[in-house]
Amino acid sequence: MTDSPDVAPGEAAYRVLLVEDDEGDALIVGELLHDTGLRFELTTRTTLAAARAELARGPIDCVLLDLHLPDMAGTDAVTTVRGAAPYAAVIVMTGLSEAQAGADAMAAGAQDYLVKGKVDADLLHRTVHYAVYRSRTERASAEAQAARLRAEENVRLERGLLPQPILDTSTVTVTTRYLPGAERALLGGDFLDVVEGDDGLLHAVVGDVSGHGPDAAALGVCLRIAWRALVLGGHRGPDLLHLMERILLAERGGLPLFATCALLTLAQEAATATLHLAGHHEPLLTTDEGSRQLPAAHGVALGVAPKLGNWHATVIPLPPSGALTLYTDGLTEGHNGTAAGRLEVAGLLELIGRLPPADPGAFVDRLIEETQTLNAGRHTDDLAVLRLDWDSR
């Protein structure tokens, strides 16, 4: 590394890679860089293969590239360097007799070019400074464009994952939250939905497709849409689950995917909720006396034993006011704040009991925040929460 005494010590240094097989030319470039007053870290390589290995080791701000190397020459060298380090500034070094070479190199992706023998310190200073600036601007623009595309895609996907509940006359308050487990992921395999049927009953589903990634996410969206269409078409209970399983088998192809889900039908006038579990855990009931897990009959997950599923209904009497919470295991499988322990349902209920009262949305947000704090990123899974609140007093 060569430092200029005229530059503030805190100023960032340019990481420069010189690709030049002529020792004399390499020495001249090094001396010119020193005279520019720039802070820089200079690495020299004599072949393109060695330069690619250097680019793979860490980020480089600027590549000073000779167009005549032992293992590659001309614009192919520019293309290769750009492929290895798309956001590094590339400045080619041409000879006096190569009038067109510099323009061709810029057409191939170089930020600028210099003619050997006609470079002084001031020119090199300006060229390196502005080439790196343009390269960083290109990178920032590309990242901003990628962020915009992710945001737009996220909106579209959320319409499939978190649809607006269809509520006509119901006075039930519906709260939904969905968080993908993978970092920067847009969606996962969990799904949820709520609709009110023509009979005035409120129908809800929460499900979890096994695995992670786009295949599980696509199947989750498919099952959510199928569930909504089938419920509005009048299908209920085991009949509904059999049809959902048929759709899962058709859509998963040769992949070994299955799905757990919980179906809930809430009848406010009758003060009951009917529950069907397909490999899913029981929901939570919250009343003025606290929260507890509801005992319920279990059936096999969809796709595990095709055509052999036998799902029984559990009818739950409801208090005049309260809340039912359905969720996926991303809420309970994280750590409980210790090195090896998991939160599980018992820890979740204890955590719910400690949280201060709040409106449903704020309460669910605080609950998720607390579970994530305890987990501290040690376990990642998709998370879906659906809470139904009512008060008929």
mmCIF file of C-alpha atoms in Angstrom:
data_model
loop_
_atom_site.group_PDB
_atom_site.id
_atom_site.type_symbol
_atom_site.label_atom_id
_atom_site.label_comp_id
_atom_site.label_asym_id
_atom_site.label_seq_id
_atom_site.Cartn_x
_atom_site.Cartn_y
_atom_site.Cartn_z
ATOM 1 C CA MET A 1 0.000 0.000 0.000
ATOM 2 C CA THR A 2 1.277 3.469 -0.943
ATOM 3 C CA ASP A 3 0.010 6.525 0.934
ATOM 4 C CA SER A 4 0.290 10.187 -0.017
ATOM 5 C CA PRO A 5 1.257 12.481 2.876
ATOM 6 C CA ASP A 6 -1.086 15.148 1.516
ATOM 7 C CA VAL A 7 -4.219 13.001 1.966
ATOM 8 C CA ALA A 8 -6.163 12.807 5.221
ATOM 9 C CA PRO A 9 -5.396 9.555 7.071
ATOM 10 C CA GLY A 10 -9.093 8.636 7.319
ATOM 11 C CA GLU A 11 -9.730 8.806 3.571
ATOM 12 C CA ALA A 12 -10.602 5.436 2.025
ATOM 13 C CA ALA A 13 -7.947 3.858 -0.169
ATOM 14 C CA TYR A 14 -8.604 2.700 -3.723
ATOM 15 C CA ARG A 15 -8.014 -1.027 -4.160
ATOM 16 C CA VAL A 16 -6.231 -1.160 -7.537
ATOM 17 C CA LEU A 17 -5.367 -4.293 -9.511
ATOM 18 C CA LEU A 18 -2.797 -3.776 -12.264
ATOM 19 C CA VAL A 19 -2.789 -6.528 -14.896
ATOM 20 C CA GLU A 20 0.449 -5.980 -16.827
ATOM 21 C CA ASP A 21 3.122 -8.468 -17.950
ATOM 22 C CA ASP A 22 5.763 -5.833 -18.785
ATOM 23 C CA GLU A 23 7.829 -5.079 -15.692
ATOM 24 C CA GLY A 24 8.863 -1.656 -16.972
ATOM 25 C CA ASP A 25 5.301 -0.554 -17.693
ATOM 26 C CA ALA A 26 4.171 -1.896 -14.305
ATOM 27 C CA LEU A 27 6.888 0.146 -12.560
ATOM 28 C CA ILE A 28 5.847 3.308 -14.404
ATOM 29 C CA VAL A 29 2.188 2.863 -13.461
ATOM 30 C CA GLY A 30 3.131 2.335 -9.819
ATOM 31 C CA GLU A 31 5.187 5.539 -9.778
ATOM 32 C CA LEU A 32 2.400 7.502 -11.486
ATOM 33 C CA LEU A 33 -0.122 6.249 -8.930
ATOM 34 C CA HIS A 34 2.150 7.429 -6.143
ATOM 35 C CA ASP A 35 2.357 10.877 -7.770
ATOM 36 C CA THR A 36 -1.447 11.193 -8.077
ATOM 37 C CA GLY A 37 -1.872 11.842 -4.350
ATOM 38 C CA LEU A 38 -4.485 9.083 -4.146
ATOM 39 C CA ARG A 39 -4.473 6.611 -1.289
ATOM 40 C CA PHE A 40 -4.311 3.183 -2.885
ATOM 41 C CA GLU A 41 -3.534 -0.469 -2.380
ATOM 42 C CA LEU A 42 -1.824 -1.800 -5.505
ATOM 43 C CA THR A 43 -1.723 -5.455 -6.497
ATOM 44 C CA THR A 44 0.022 -6.492 -9.715
ATOM 45 C CA ARG A 45 -0.634 -9.636 -11.745
ATOM 46 C CA THR A 46 0.983 -10.628 -15.042
ATOM 47 C CA THR A 47 -1.722 -12.891 -16.518
ATOM 48 C CA LEU A 48 -5.474 -12.771 -16.799
ATOM 49 C CA ALA A 49 -5.800 -16.098 -14.997
ATOM 50 C CA ALA A 50 -3.911 -14.693 -12.019
ATOM 51 C CA ALA A 51 -6.026 -11.540 -12.155
ATOM 52 C CA ARG A 52 -9.260 -13.571 -12.061
ATOM 53 C CA ALA A 53 -7.977 -15.442 -9.015
ATOM 54 C CA GLU A 54 -7.222 -12.125 -7.323
ATOM 55 C CA LEU A 55 -10.679 -10.754 -8.142
ATOM 56 C CA ALA A 56 -12.229 -13.871 -6.611
ATOM 57 C CA ARG A 57 -10.387 -13.266 -3.326
ATOM 58 C CA GLY A 58 -11.966 -9.910 -2.540
ATOM 59 C CA PRO A 59 -13.444 -6.687 -3.878
ATOM 60 C CA ILE A 60 -11.375 -4.461 -6.176
ATOM 61 C CA ASP A 61 -12.260 -0.838 -6.931
ATOM 62 C CA CYS A 62 -10.279 -0.415 -10.130
ATOM 63 C CA VAL A 63 -8.580 -2.728 -12.644
ATOM 64 C CA LEU A 64 -5.828 -1.233 -14.832
ATOM 65 C CA LEU A 65 -5.786 -3.721 -17.692
ATOM 66 C CA ASP A 66 -3.163 -4.176 -20.397
ATOM 67 C CA LEU A 67 -4.816 -5.431 -23.584
ATOM 68 C CA HIS A 68 -1.870 -7.657 -24.537
ATOM 69 C CA LEU A 69 -1.436 -10.436 -21.997
ATOM 70 C CA PRO A 70 0.163 -13.871 -22.392
ATOM 71 C CA ASP A 71 -3.121 -15.748 -21.984
ATOM 72 C CA MET A 72 -5.651 -13.329 -23.546
ATOM 73 C CA ALA A 73 -5.705 -10.113 -25.553
ATOM 74 C CA GLY A 74 -8.086 -7.447 -26.811
ATOM 75 C CA THR A 75 -11.681 -6.929 -25.805
ATOM 76 C CA ASP A 76 -11.992 -10.553 -24.669
ATOM 77 C CA ALA A 77 -9.837 -9.593 -21.697
ATOM 78 C CA VAL A 78 -12.228 -6.749 -20.838
ATOM 79 C CA THR A 79 -15.229 -9.055 -21.070
ATOM 80 C CA THR A 80 -13.537 -11.630 -18.840
ATOM 81 C CA VAL A 81 -12.654 -9.073 -16.154
ATOM 82 C CA ARG A 82 -16.168 -7.599 -16.207
ATOM 83 C CA GLY A 83 -17.600 -11.068 -15.793
ATOM 84 C CA ALA A 84 -15.339 -11.778 -12.832
ATOM 85 C CA ALA A 85 -15.925 -8.377 -11.174
ATOM 86 C CA PRO A 86 -18.991 -6.678 -12.708
ATOM 87 C CA TYR A 87 -18.819 -3.667 -10.374
ATOM 88 C CA ALA A 88 -15.085 -2.955 -10.560
ATOM 89 C CA ALA A 89 -14.012 -0.015 -12.694
ATOM 90 C CA VAL A 90 -11.983 -1.221 -15.685
ATOM 91 C CA ILE A 91 -9.440 1.092 -17.325
ATOM 92 C CA VAL A 92 -7.564 -0.392 -20.274
ATOM 93 C CA MET A 93 -3.965 0.485 -21.160
ATOM 94 C CA THR A 94 -3.352 0.714 -24.915
ATOM 95 C CA GLY A 95 -0.336 1.408 -27.096
ATOM 96 C CA LEU A 96 0.268 4.503 -29.235
ATOM 97 C CA SER A 97 -0.578 2.658 -32.437
ATOM 98 C CA GLU A 98 -3.893 1.275 -31.185
ATOM 99 C CA ALA A 99 -6.207 4.154 -32.033
ATOM 100 C CA GLN A 100 -9.374 2.032 -32.097
ATOM 101 C CA ALA A 101 -8.523 -0.329 -29.258
ATOM 102 C CA GLY A 102 -9.624 2.049 -26.502
ATOM 103 C CA ALA A 103 -13.013 2.714 -28.052
ATOM 104 C CA ASP A 104 -13.568 -1.006 -28.630
ATOM 105 C CA ALA A 105 -12.662 -1.712 -25.012
ATOM 106 C CA MET A 106 -15.207 0.822 -23.767
ATOM 107 C CA ALA A 107 -17.830 -0.742 -26.008
ATOM 108 C CA ALA A 108 -16.978 -4.066 -24.326
ATOM 109 C CA GLY A 109 -17.589 -2.623 -20.850
ATOM 110 C CA ALA A 110 -14.501 -0.660 -19.803
ATOM 111 C CA GLN A 111 -15.106 2.662 -18.038
ATOM 112 C CA ASP A 112 -12.177 4.425 -19.732
ATOM 113 C CA TYR A 113 -8.834 3.918 -21.466
ATOM 114 C CA LEU A 114 -5.325 5.385 -21.277
ATOM 115 C CA VAL A 115 -2.601 5.455 -23.910
ATOM 116 C CA LYS A 116 0.784 4.284 -22.641
ATOM 117 C CA GLY A 117 3.392 7.026 -22.869
ATOM 118 C CA LYS A 118 0.776 9.771 -22.783
ATOM 119 C CA VAL A 119 -0.260 9.484 -19.133
ATOM 120 C CA ASP A 120 0.745 11.857 -16.366
ATOM 121 C CA ALA A 121 -0.193 11.852 -12.702
ATOM 122 C CA ASP A 122 -3.051 14.350 -13.064
ATOM 123 C CA LEU A 123 -4.649 12.403 -15.920
ATOM 124 C CA LEU A 124 -4.307 9.131 -14.047
ATOM 125 C CA HIS A 125 -5.820 10.720 -10.912
ATOM 126 C CA ARG A 126 -8.871 11.972 -12.811
ATOM 127 C CA THR A 127 -9.315 8.775 -14.774
ATOM 128 C CA VAL A 128 -9.189 6.463 -11.761
ATOM 129 C CA HIS A 129 -11.352 8.750 -9.620
ATOM 130 C CA TYR A 130 -14.153 9.148 -12.160
ATOM 131 C CA ALA A 131 -14.024 5.554 -13.400
ATOM 132 C CA VAL A 132 -14.513 4.271 -9.845
ATOM 133 C CA TYR A 133 -17.269 6.851 -9.274
ATOM 134 C CA ARG A 134 -19.126 5.737 -12.422
ATOM 135 C CA SER A 135 -18.735 2.085 -11.479
ATOM 136 C CA ARG A 136 -20.093 2.673 -7.986
ATOM 137 C CA THR A 137 -22.982 4.668 -9.439
ATOM 138 C CA GLU A 138 -23.808 1.779 -11.778
ATOM 139 C CA ARG A 139 -23.773 -0.615 -8.842
ATOM 140 C CA ALA A 140 -26.003 1.608 -6.713
ATOM 141 C CA SER A 141 -28.431 1.978 -9.623
ATOM 142 C CA ALA A 142 -28.521 -1.785 -10.198
ATOM 143 C CA GLU A 143 -29.126 -2.455 -6.500
ATOM 144 C CA ALA A 144 -31.886 0.162 -6.393
ATOM 145 C CA GLN A 145 -33.530 -1.392 -9.434
ATOM 146 C CA ALA A 146 -33.303 -4.859 -7.865
ATOM 147 C CA ALA A 147 -34.849 -3.486 -4.660
ATOM 148 C CA ARG A 148 -37.717 -1.949 -6.639
ATOM 149 C CA LEU A 149 -38.333 -5.226 -8.448
ATOM 150 C CA ARG A 150 -38.289 -7.146 -5.147
ATOM 151 C CA ALA A 151 -40.744 -4.678 -3.642
ATOM 152 C CA GLU A 152 -43.094 -4.957 -6.615
ATOM 153 C CA GLU A 153 -42.858 -8.736 -6.579
ATOM 154 C CA ASN A 154 -43.463 -8.747 -2.842
ATOM 155 C CA VAL A 155 -46.703 -6.815 -3.295
ATOM 156 C CA ARG A 156 -47.904 -9.240 -5.957
ATOM 157 C CA LEU A 157 -46.999 -12.293 -3.918
ATOM 158 C CA GLU A 158 -48.577 -10.927 -0.755
ATOM 159 C CA ARG A 159 -51.866 -10.734 -2.625
ATOM 160 C CA GLY A 160 -51.647 -14.506 -3.013
ATOM 161 C CA LEU A 161 -50.319 -15.258 0.450
ATOM 162 C CA LEU A 162 -52.235 -12.717 2.500
ATOM 163 C CA PRO A 163 -55.507 -12.083 0.715
ATOM 164 C CA GLN A 164 -58.091 -9.702 2.051
ATOM 165 C CA PRO A 165 -60.596 -11.617 4.230
ATOM 166 C CA ILE A 166 -64.049 -11.912 2.721
ATOM 167 C CA LEU A 167 -66.283 -10.664 5.539
ATOM 168 C CA ASP A 168 -69.817 -9.556 4.748
ATOM 169 C CA THR A 169 -71.794 -9.428 8.011
ATOM 170 C CA SER A 170 -69.368 -10.957 10.505
ATOM 171 C CA THR A 171 -68.323 -8.849 13.487
ATOM 172 C CA VAL A 172 -65.251 -10.990 14.130
ATOM 173 C CA THR A 173 -61.965 -9.066 14.103
ATOM 174 C CA VAL A 174 -59.423 -10.812 11.876
ATOM 175 C CA THR A 175 -55.679 -10.310 12.438
ATOM 176 C CA THR A 176 -53.108 -11.943 10.154
ATOM 177 C CA ARG A 177 -49.328 -11.845 10.114
ATOM 178 C CA TYR A 178 -46.916 -13.596 7.767
ATOM 179 C CA LEU A 179 -43.100 -13.662 7.868
ATOM 180 C CA PRO A 180 -40.877 -15.759 5.552
ATOM 181 C CA GLY A 181 -38.082 -17.537 7.365
ATOM 182 C CA ALA A 182 -35.223 -17.156 4.883
ATOM 183 C CA GLU A 183 -33.323 -13.870 4.842
ATOM 184 C CA ARG A 184 -34.515 -11.568 2.026
ATOM 185 C CA ALA A 185 -37.080 -14.169 0.957
ATOM 186 C CA LEU A 186 -40.351 -12.879 -0.361
ATOM 187 C CA LEU A 187 -42.493 -15.817 0.640
ATOM 188 C CA GLY A 188 -42.462 -19.292 2.095
ATOM 189 C CA GLY A 189 -44.664 -22.344 2.218
ATOM 190 C CA ASP A 190 -47.041 -21.164 4.968
ATOM 191 C CA PHE A 191 -50.515 -19.957 4.003
ATOM 192 C CA LEU A 192 -53.669 -18.607 5.639
ATOM 193 C CA ASP A 193 -57.088 -17.251 4.681
ATOM 194 C CA VAL A 194 -60.496 -16.270 6.097
ATOM 195 C CA VAL A 195 -63.857 -16.100 4.301
ATOM 196 C CA GLU A 196 -67.478 -15.779 5.355
ATOM 197 C CA GLY A 197 -69.818 -18.226 3.633
ATOM 198 C CA ASP A 198 -73.347 -17.589 2.411
ATOM 199 C CA ASP A 199 -74.553 -19.364 5.544
ATOM 200 C CA GLY A 200 -73.000 -16.630 7.732
ATOM 201 C CA LEU A 201 -70.354 -18.962 9.131
ATOM 202 C CA LEU A 202 -66.753 -17.799 9.273
ATOM 203 C CA HIS A 203 -64.220 -20.201 7.765
ATOM 204 C CA ALA A 204 -60.468 -20.004 8.352
ATOM 205 C CA VAL A 205 -57.407 -21.999 7.342
ATOM 206 C CA VAL A 206 -53.756 -21.978 8.369
ATOM 207 C CA GLY A 207 -51.342 -24.330 6.629
ATOM 208 C CA ASP A 208 -47.676 -25.168 6.249
ATOM 209 C CA VAL A 209 -46.081 -26.840 3.224
ATOM 210 C CA SER A 210 -43.012 -28.910 4.050
ATOM 211 C CA GLY A 211 -39.653 -27.591 2.929
ATOM 212 C CA HIS A 212 -38.551 -24.132 1.863
ATOM 213 C CA GLY A 213 -37.988 -22.254 -1.351
ATOM 214 C CA PRO A 214 -40.067 -21.461 -4.434
ATOM 215 C CA ASP A 215 -41.593 -24.944 -4.833
ATOM 216 C CA ALA A 216 -43.025 -24.938 -1.307
ATOM 217 C CA ALA A 217 -44.148 -21.318 -1.688
ATOM 218 C CA ALA A 218 -45.897 -21.971 -4.992
ATOM 219 C CA LEU A 219 -47.706 -24.986 -3.552
ATOM 220 C CA GLY A 220 -48.760 -22.952 -0.509
ATOM 221 C CA VAL A 221 -50.306 -20.249 -2.683
ATOM 222 C CA CYS A 222 -52.038 -22.913 -4.785
ATOM 223 C CA LEU A 223 -53.566 -24.588 -1.723
ATOM 224 C CA ARG A 224 -54.714 -21.265 -0.296
ATOM 225 C CA ILE A 225 -56.499 -20.320 -3.511
ATOM 226 C CA ALA A 226 -57.991 -23.809 -3.828
ATOM 227 C CA TRP A 227 -59.256 -23.685 -0.233
ATOM 228 C CA ARG A 228 -61.000 -20.348 -0.806
ATOM 229 C CA ALA A 229 -62.692 -21.540 -4.000
ATOM 230 C CA LEU A 230 -63.783 -24.828 -2.448
ATOM 231 C CA VAL A 231 -65.165 -23.193 0.719
ATOM 232 C CA LEU A 232 -67.142 -20.669 -1.282
ATOM 233 C CA GLY A 233 -68.374 -23.610 -3.373
ATOM 234 C CA GLY A 234 -69.847 -25.239 -0.259
ATOM 235 C CA HIS A 235 -67.246 -27.888 0.586
ATOM 236 C CA ARG A 236 -66.601 -28.544 4.268
ATOM 237 C CA GLY A 237 -64.600 -30.755 6.627
ATOM 238 C CA PRO A 238 -63.222 -34.098 5.376
ATOM 239 C CA ASP A 239 -64.641 -33.542 1.881
ATOM 240 C CA LEU A 240 -62.733 -30.263 1.650
ATOM 241 C CA LEU A 241 -59.507 -31.855 2.902
ATOM 242 C CA HIS A 242 -59.760 -34.740 0.408
ATOM 243 C CA LEU A 243 -60.113 -32.247 -2.460
ATOM 244 C CA MET A 244 -57.190 -30.174 -1.189
ATOM 245 C CA GLU A 245 -55.074 -33.326 -1.010
ATOM 246 C CA ARG A 246 -55.941 -34.197 -4.613
ATOM 247 C CA ILE A 247 -54.821 -30.735 -5.673
ATOM 248 C CA LEU A 248 -51.598 -31.063 -3.660
ATOM 249 C CA LEU A 249 -50.783 -34.403 -5.298
ATOM 250 C CA ALA A 250 -51.353 -32.961 -8.757
ATOM 251 C CA GLU A 251 -49.363 -29.779 -8.145
ATOM 252 C CA ARG A 252 -46.345 -31.190 -6.301
ATOM 253 C CA GLY A 253 -45.301 -33.340 -9.272
ATOM 254 C CA GLY A 254 -42.460 -35.628 -8.305
ATOM 255 C CA LEU A 255 -41.407 -33.572 -5.292
ATOM 256 C CA PRO A 256 -41.841 -35.185 -1.828
ATOM 257 C CA LEU A 257 -43.884 -32.285 -0.462
ATOM 258 C CA PHE A 258 -46.744 -32.511 2.013
ATOM 259 C CA ALA A 259 -48.786 -29.955 3.922
ATOM 260 C CA THR A 260 -50.266 -29.638 7.378
ATOM 261 C CA CYS A 261 -53.317 -27.473 7.894
ATOM 262 C CA ALA A 262 -55.994 -26.527 10.389
ATOM 263 C CA LEU A 263 -59.565 -25.801 9.238
ATOM 264 C CA LEU A 264 -61.794 -23.780 11.516
ATOM 265 C CA THR A 265 -65.473 -22.904 11.145
ATOM 266 C CA LEU A 266 -66.740 -20.330 13.641
ATOM 267 C CA ALA A 267 -70.482 -20.022 14.288
ATOM 268 C CA GLN A 268 -71.125 -16.940 16.405
ATOM 269 C CA GLU A 269 -74.861 -17.509 16.868
ATOM 270 C CA ALA A 270 -74.302 -21.081 18.038
ATOM 271 C CA ALA A 271 -71.223 -20.033 20.051
ATOM 272 C CA THR A 272 -69.190 -22.953 18.660
ATOM 273 C CA ALA A 273 -66.127 -23.533 16.519
ATOM 274 C CA THR A 274 -65.611 -26.717 14.495
ATOM 275 C CA LEU A 275 -61.998 -27.760 13.995
ATOM 276 C CA HIS A 276 -60.343 -30.243 11.598
ATOM 277 C CA LEU A 277 -56.615 -30.888 11.954
ATOM 278 C CA ALA A 278 -54.524 -32.454 9.183
ATOM 279 C CA GLY A 279 -51.152 -32.986 10.816
ATOM 280 C CA HIS A 280 -51.347 -29.515 12.353
ATOM 281 C CA HIS A 281 -51.176 -28.507 15.997
ATOM 282 C CA GLU A 282 -54.152 -27.236 17.996
ATOM 283 C CA PRO A 283 -55.126 -23.545 18.108
ATOM 284 C CA LEU A 284 -55.077 -21.395 21.235
ATOM 285 C CA LEU A 285 -58.189 -20.050 22.982
ATOM 286 C CA THR A 286 -57.845 -16.762 24.840
ATOM 287 C CA THR A 287 -60.479 -15.606 27.334
ATOM 288 C CA ASP A 288 -60.576 -13.270 30.323
ATOM 289 C CA GLU A 289 -59.141 -16.151 32.337
ATOM 290 C CA GLY A 290 -56.048 -16.546 30.149
ATOM 291 C CA SER A 291 -54.895 -18.587 27.151
ATOM 292 C CA ARG A 292 -54.793 -22.356 26.659
ATOM 293 C CA GLN A 293 -54.301 -24.891 23.931
ATOM 294 C CA LEU A 294 -57.496 -26.602 22.780
ATOM 295 C CA PRO A 295 -57.555 -30.416 22.773
ATOM 296 C CA ALA A 296 -58.686 -31.695 19.369
ATOM 297 C CA ALA A 297 -58.765 -34.815 17.186
ATOM 298 C CA HIS A 298 -55.818 -35.205 14.826
ATOM 299 C CA GLY A 299 -55.596 -36.532 11.278
ATOM 300 C CA VAL A 300 -52.721 -37.193 8.895
ATOM 301 C CA ALA A 301 -51.097 -34.345 6.948
ATOM 302 C CA LEU A 302 -52.122 -33.866 3.323
ATOM 303 C CA GLY A 303 -49.983 -35.863 0.910
ATOM 304 C CA VAL A 304 -48.421 -38.208 3.493
ATOM 305 C CA ALA A 305 -50.826 -41.102 2.994
ATOM 306 C CA PRO A 306 -52.891 -40.263 -0.091
ATOM 307 C CA LYS A 307 -56.518 -41.390 0.013
ATOM 308 C CA LEU A 308 -56.078 -42.774 3.537
ATOM 309 C CA GLY A 309 -56.752 -39.567 5.415
ATOM 310 C CA ASN A 310 -59.426 -39.755 8.099
ATOM 311 C CA TRP A 311 -60.114 -36.360 9.610
ATOM 312 C CA HIS A 312 -62.564 -36.037 12.509
ATOM 313 C CA ALA A 313 -64.300 -32.877 13.665
ATOM 314 C CA THR A 314 -63.812 -31.342 17.089
ATOM 315 C CA VAL A 315 -66.592 -29.002 18.210
ATOM 316 C CA ILE A 316 -65.441 -26.334 20.652
ATOM 317 C CA PRO A 317 -67.892 -24.308 22.784
ATOM 318 C CA LEU A 318 -67.005 -20.624 22.726
ATOM 319 C CA PRO A 319 -67.300 -18.051 25.503
ATOM 320 C CA PRO A 320 -69.254 -14.825 24.832
ATOM 321 C CA SER A 321 -65.967 -13.045 24.143
ATOM 322 C CA GLY A 322 -62.498 -14.280 23.365
ATOM 323 C CA ALA A 323 -59.986 -15.050 20.635
ATOM 324 C CA LEU A 324 -58.810 -18.079 18.688
ATOM 325 C CA THR A 325 -55.247 -18.105 17.386
ATOM 326 C CA LEU A 326 -54.104 -20.459 14.642
ATOM 327 C CA TYR A 327 -50.433 -20.456 13.734
ATOM 328 C CA THR A 328 -47.639 -22.394 12.055
ATOM 329 C CA ASP A 329 -44.733 -23.937 13.938
ATOM 330 C CA GLY A 330 -42.409 -21.072 13.086
ATOM 331 C CA LEU A 331 -43.887 -19.396 16.160
ATOM 332 C CA THR A 332 -42.963 -22.196 18.582
ATOM 333 C CA GLU A 333 -39.948 -24.065 17.181
ATOM 334 C CA GLY A 334 -37.474 -21.257 17.802
ATOM 335 C CA HIS A 335 -35.200 -21.156 20.844
ATOM 336 C CA ASN A 336 -36.534 -20.000 24.205
ATOM 337 C CA GLY A 337 -33.559 -17.810 25.063
ATOM 338 C CA THR A 338 -31.320 -20.674 26.193
ATOM 339 C CA ALA A 339 -28.606 -22.434 24.239
ATOM 340 C CA ALA A 340 -30.549 -25.605 23.463
ATOM 341 C CA GLY A 341 -34.138 -25.208 24.664
ATOM 342 C CA ARG A 342 -37.071 -24.602 22.313
ATOM 343 C CA LEU A 343 -39.984 -22.304 23.051
ATOM 344 C CA GLU A 344 -42.721 -24.827 22.180
ATOM 345 C CA VAL A 345 -46.373 -24.361 23.102
ATOM 346 C CA ALA A 346 -45.796 -24.216 26.864
ATOM 347 C CA GLY A 347 -43.277 -21.411 26.470
ATOM 348 C CA LEU A 348 -45.566 -19.592 24.059
ATOM 349 C CA LEU A 349 -48.458 -19.696 26.521
ATOM 350 C CA GLU A 350 -46.200 -18.452 29.297
ATOM 351 C CA LEU A 351 -45.027 -15.613 27.068
ATOM 352 C CA ILE A 352 -48.628 -14.692 26.168
ATOM 353 C CA GLY A 353 -49.479 -14.559 29.857
ATOM 354 C CA ARG A 354 -46.678 -12.067 30.514
ATOM 355 C CA LEU A 355 -47.511 -9.652 27.714
ATOM 356 C CA PRO A 356 -49.572 -6.566 28.609
ATOM 357 C CA PRO A 357 -53.086 -6.257 27.130
ATOM 358 C CA ALA A 358 -53.302 -4.564 23.735
ATOM 359 C CA ASP A 359 -55.475 -4.498 20.647
ATOM 360 C CA PRO A 360 -55.207 -7.741 18.580
ATOM 361 C CA GLY A 361 -52.818 -6.388 15.953
ATOM 362 C CA ALA A 362 -50.429 -4.831 18.442
ATOM 363 C CA PHE A 363 -50.577 -7.918 20.651
ATOM 364 C CA VAL A 364 -49.679 -10.304 17.797
ATOM 365 C CA ASP A 365 -46.863 -8.002 16.686
ATOM 366 C CA ARG A 366 -45.453 -7.897 20.225
ATOM 367 C CA LEU A 367 -45.762 -11.672 20.556
ATOM 368 C CA ILE A 368 -43.824 -12.271 17.329
ATOM 369 C CA GLU A 369 -41.219 -9.704 18.354
ATOM 370 C CA GLU A 370 -40.687 -11.409 21.711
ATOM 371 C CA THR A 371 -40.355 -14.888 20.187
ATOM 372 C CA GLN A 372 -37.813 -13.610 17.671
ATOM 373 C CA THR A 373 -35.826 -11.899 20.410
ATOM 374 C CA LEU A 374 -35.654 -15.144 22.393
ATOM 375 C CA ASN A 375 -34.687 -17.094 19.275
ATOM 376 C CA ALA A 376 -31.942 -14.598 18.324
ATOM 377 C CA GLY A 377 -31.806 -15.890 14.764
ATOM 378 C CA ARG A 378 -30.753 -19.414 15.721
ATOM 379 C CA HIS A 379 -33.717 -21.088 14.025
ATOM 380 C CA THR A 380 -35.371 -19.821 10.866
ATOM 381 C CA ASP A 381 -38.740 -20.954 9.596
ATOM 382 C CA ASP A 382 -41.734 -19.379 7.931
ATOM 383 C CA LEU A 383 -44.303 -17.987 10.321
ATOM 384 C CA ALA A 384 -48.017 -17.414 9.852
ATOM 385 C CA VAL A 385 -50.452 -16.267 12.550
ATOM 386 C CA LEU A 386 -54.227 -15.877 12.230
ATOM 387 C CA ARG A 387 -56.215 -14.529 15.189
ATOM 388 C CA LEU A 388 -60.011 -14.243 15.383
ATOM 389 C CA ASP A 389 -61.484 -11.988 18.094
ATOM 390 C CA TRP A 390 -65.167 -11.707 18.955
ATOM 391 C CA ASP A 391 -67.351 -10.147 21.639
ATOM 392 C CA SER A 392 -71.058 -10.980 21.624
ATOM 393 C CA ARG A 393 -71.799 -9.594 25.091
#
